[in-house]
Structure formats: C-alpha cells, structure tokens
Amino acid sequence: QRFIHIWNYADYSLEIAWQNNSGEDCYAVAFHPSGFHVLAAIGDKISMMNVLSSSIKEYNSFTLKACRELKFSNGGHKFAAATGSGHVFVYDFYTGEHLPCKGHTAKVRCIDWFADDMGFASCPQDGTAYFFDLIKQKEDGVREGDYDFSRR
C-alpha cells in the first residue's frame, strides 16, 4: 500500500489521506502516543511525519533496510524498529541516537514495551520471546532473557 489513512472512529469518516509518491510500499506504521506524529517504514527508510489538521507532512527520514515492525514506547520518547533479518534497533525519538538489540535469528513479528519504558519484549516467527532491559543493554550489550514458546 502507498497510503496512510487516518479515520474518525466516532463517525467512520476519513479525516486525512496521505499518499506516498516515491512508488515504494509502506510496510509498517506507528502513531506517537500524542497522536501528532507518525513513523512509516517506506521501502528502505523510516519516515518521520507530523500529523497536521488536514494533512501529514514528512520532516525527517533515515535509512533502515527492510523494516517490518515499528512501535513507540508508552511515553513516546523512544521507538523500536525491527528489520526483516531479525535486527531490532531502539531510537531516541528526539535525538535520533540508536541502540542495536541483538539476538534474534528470525523475522520479528511483534514488539511490546514494558510499562515503565525501560525495556521491551519482542517475538520473532520462531516462537521465542526476547526481553531487553535497555539499561543493561546499553551498559554491556546483553539482553535480559528469552523464552522458547515453540517447545511447549
């Protein structure tokens, strides 16, 4: 798809429609908790956009190949981006700093942030769940733990 649609769920009407004119597909979308920003994985880049009253405007983008999952933290100050090759990167939304979170061997299908935004869980296609503590990850590059749900 090459469109991002924002719907009014109260009266089921289309409020804003944004079309990607680059000709590349949009693989993942994440809304900032405030509702004023959108991330979109378009081709081999992440587009950062502002949601205005009647339009969506891109204000920044950066390269990340094959991104297929995006998720903002609960506070919106960080977001996680997972690639098709199993890499997860955590970005600071305001500064752009990033932290690689390694360990996946399969494509990541889901990311969920801890309630305190100090880490997240991610689940790849192979049935395992990985838990990342961002403080520990930043200090020594080791993930918090993992659990293999495919062996139950």
Coordinates of C-alpha atoms in Angstrom, one line a residue:
Q1 CA 0.0 0.0 0.0
R2 CA 1.1 3.5 -0.7
F3 CA -1.4 5.4 1.5
I4 CA -1.8 6.3 5.2
H5 CA -5.4 6.9 6.1
I6 CA -6.5 8.5 9.4
W7 CA -10.1 7.6 10.2
N8 CA -12.5 9.3 12.7
Y9 CA -13.7 6.2 14.6
A10 CA -16.7 8.0 16.1
D11 CA -18.5 8.7 12.8
Y12 CA -16.4 6.3 10.5
S13 CA -15.2 9.0 8.2
L14 CA -11.9 9.5 6.5
E15 CA -10.1 12.5 8.1
I16 CA -6.7 12.5 6.4
A17 CA -5.3 10.6 3.5
W18 CA -1.5 10.7 2.7
Q19 CA -0.1 9.2 -0.4
N20 CA 3.5 8.1 -0.7
N21 CA 4.7 9.4 -4.1
S22 CA 8.0 7.6 -4.1
G23 CA 6.4 4.5 -5.6
E24 CA 7.6 2.2 -2.7
D25 CA 5.3 0.3 -0.4
C26 CA 4.7 1.2 3.2
Y27 CA 5.4 -1.9 5.4
A28 CA 4.8 -0.6 8.9
V29 CA 3.2 2.4 10.6
A30 CA 3.3 3.6 14.2
F31 CA 1.5 6.5 15.8
H32 CA 3.1 8.6 18.6
P33 CA 1.1 8.4 21.8
S34 CA 0.3 12.1 21.5
G35 CA -1.3 11.4 18.1
F36 CA 0.7 14.3 16.5
H37 CA 3.5 12.2 14.9
V38 CA 3.7 9.1 12.6
L39 CA 6.5 6.8 11.7
A40 CA 6.3 4.9 8.5
A41 CA 8.6 2.2 7.1
I42 CA 8.7 3.0 3.4
G43 CA 11.0 1.0 1.2
D44 CA 14.4 1.1 2.8
K45 CA 13.8 4.2 5.0
I46 CA 11.9 5.3 8.1
S47 CA 9.9 8.5 7.5
M48 CA 9.1 10.7 10.5
M49 CA 6.0 12.8 9.9
N50 CA 3.8 15.3 11.7
V51 CA 0.1 14.9 11.7
L52 CA -1.5 18.3 11.0
S53 CA -5.1 19.3 11.0
S54 CA -5.8 18.3 7.4
S55 CA -2.5 16.6 6.2
I56 CA 0.6 14.6 7.1
K57 CA 4.0 16.2 6.4
E58 CA 7.3 14.4 6.4
Y59 CA 10.0 16.3 8.3
N60 CA 12.8 13.7 8.6
S61 CA 13.8 10.3 7.3
F62 CA 16.7 7.9 7.7
T63 CA 17.8 4.6 6.1
L64 CA 16.9 1.3 7.7
K65 CA 16.6 -1.6 5.2
A66 CA 13.7 -4.0 5.3
C67 CA 11.9 -2.5 8.4
R68 CA 8.7 -4.5 9.0
E69 CA 7.7 -3.6 12.6
L70 CA 7.6 -0.2 14.4
K71 CA 6.5 0.5 17.9
F72 CA 6.6 3.7 20.0
S73 CA 7.3 3.4 23.7
N74 CA 4.5 4.3 26.1
G75 CA 5.9 7.8 26.7
G76 CA 6.8 8.3 23.1
H77 CA 10.4 9.3 23.7
K78 CA 11.7 6.1 22.1
F79 CA 10.7 3.7 19.4
A80 CA 11.8 0.3 18.3
A81 CA 12.2 -0.8 14.7
A82 CA 12.6 -4.4 13.6
T83 CA 14.1 -5.5 10.3
G84 CA 13.2 -8.5 8.2
S85 CA 16.5 -10.0 9.1
G86 CA 15.8 -10.1 12.8
H87 CA 17.6 -7.0 14.0
V88 CA 15.9 -4.6 16.4
F89 CA 17.1 -1.0 16.9
V90 CA 15.8 1.3 19.6
Y91 CA 15.9 5.0 18.6
D92 CA 15.5 8.1 20.7
F93 CA 12.7 10.0 19.0
Y94 CA 14.1 13.4 19.7
T95 CA 17.9 13.0 19.3
G96 CA 18.0 10.1 16.8
E97 CA 20.5 8.1 18.8
H98 CA 20.1 4.4 18.3
L99 CA 20.9 1.2 20.2
P100 CA 21.1 -2.2 18.5
C101 CA 19.4 -5.0 20.3
K102 CA 20.9 -8.3 19.0
G103 CA 19.8 -11.9 19.4
H104 CA 17.0 -12.7 17.0
T105 CA 17.5 -15.4 14.4
A106 CA 14.1 -14.9 12.7
K107 CA 11.9 -12.1 11.5
V108 CA 10.4 -10.1 14.4
R109 CA 6.6 -10.1 14.3
C110 CA 5.8 -8.2 17.5
I111 CA 7.3 -5.6 19.9
D112 CA 5.7 -4.6 23.2
W113 CA 7.2 -2.1 25.6
F114 CA 7.4 -2.6 29.3
A115 CA 5.0 -0.3 31.3
D116 CA 8.0 1.8 32.6
D117 CA 9.6 2.1 29.1
M118 CA 12.9 0.7 30.4
G119 CA 12.8 -2.3 28.0
F120 CA 10.6 -4.3 25.7
A121 CA 9.7 -7.8 24.6
S122 CA 10.0 -8.9 21.1
C123 CA 8.7 -12.1 19.4
P124 CA 10.1 -13.5 16.1
Q125 CA 8.5 -16.1 13.9
D126 CA 10.4 -19.0 15.5
G127 CA 8.2 -18.9 18.7
T128 CA 10.7 -17.4 21.1
A129 CA 10.3 -14.3 23.2
Y130 CA 13.2 -12.0 23.9
F131 CA 13.3 -9.5 26.7
F132 CA 15.5 -6.4 26.5
D133 CA 16.4 -4.2 29.5
L134 CA 17.6 -1.0 27.9
I135 CA 19.8 0.0 30.8
K136 CA 21.6 -3.4 30.8
Q137 CA 21.7 -3.5 27.0
K138 CA 23.4 -0.1 26.9
E139 CA 26.0 -1.0 29.5
D140 CA 27.0 -4.5 28.5
G141 CA 25.2 -5.3 25.3
V142 CA 23.4 -8.4 26.8
R143 CA 19.7 -9.0 26.6
E144 CA 17.7 -9.6 29.7
G145 CA 16.5 -13.1 28.8
D146 CA 14.5 -15.2 26.4
Y147 CA 11.9 -18.0 26.5
D148 CA 11.1 -20.5 23.8
F149 CA 7.4 -20.9 23.4
S150 CA 7.7 -23.3 20.5
R151 CA 8.9 -26.1 22.8
R152 CA 5.7 -26.3 24.9

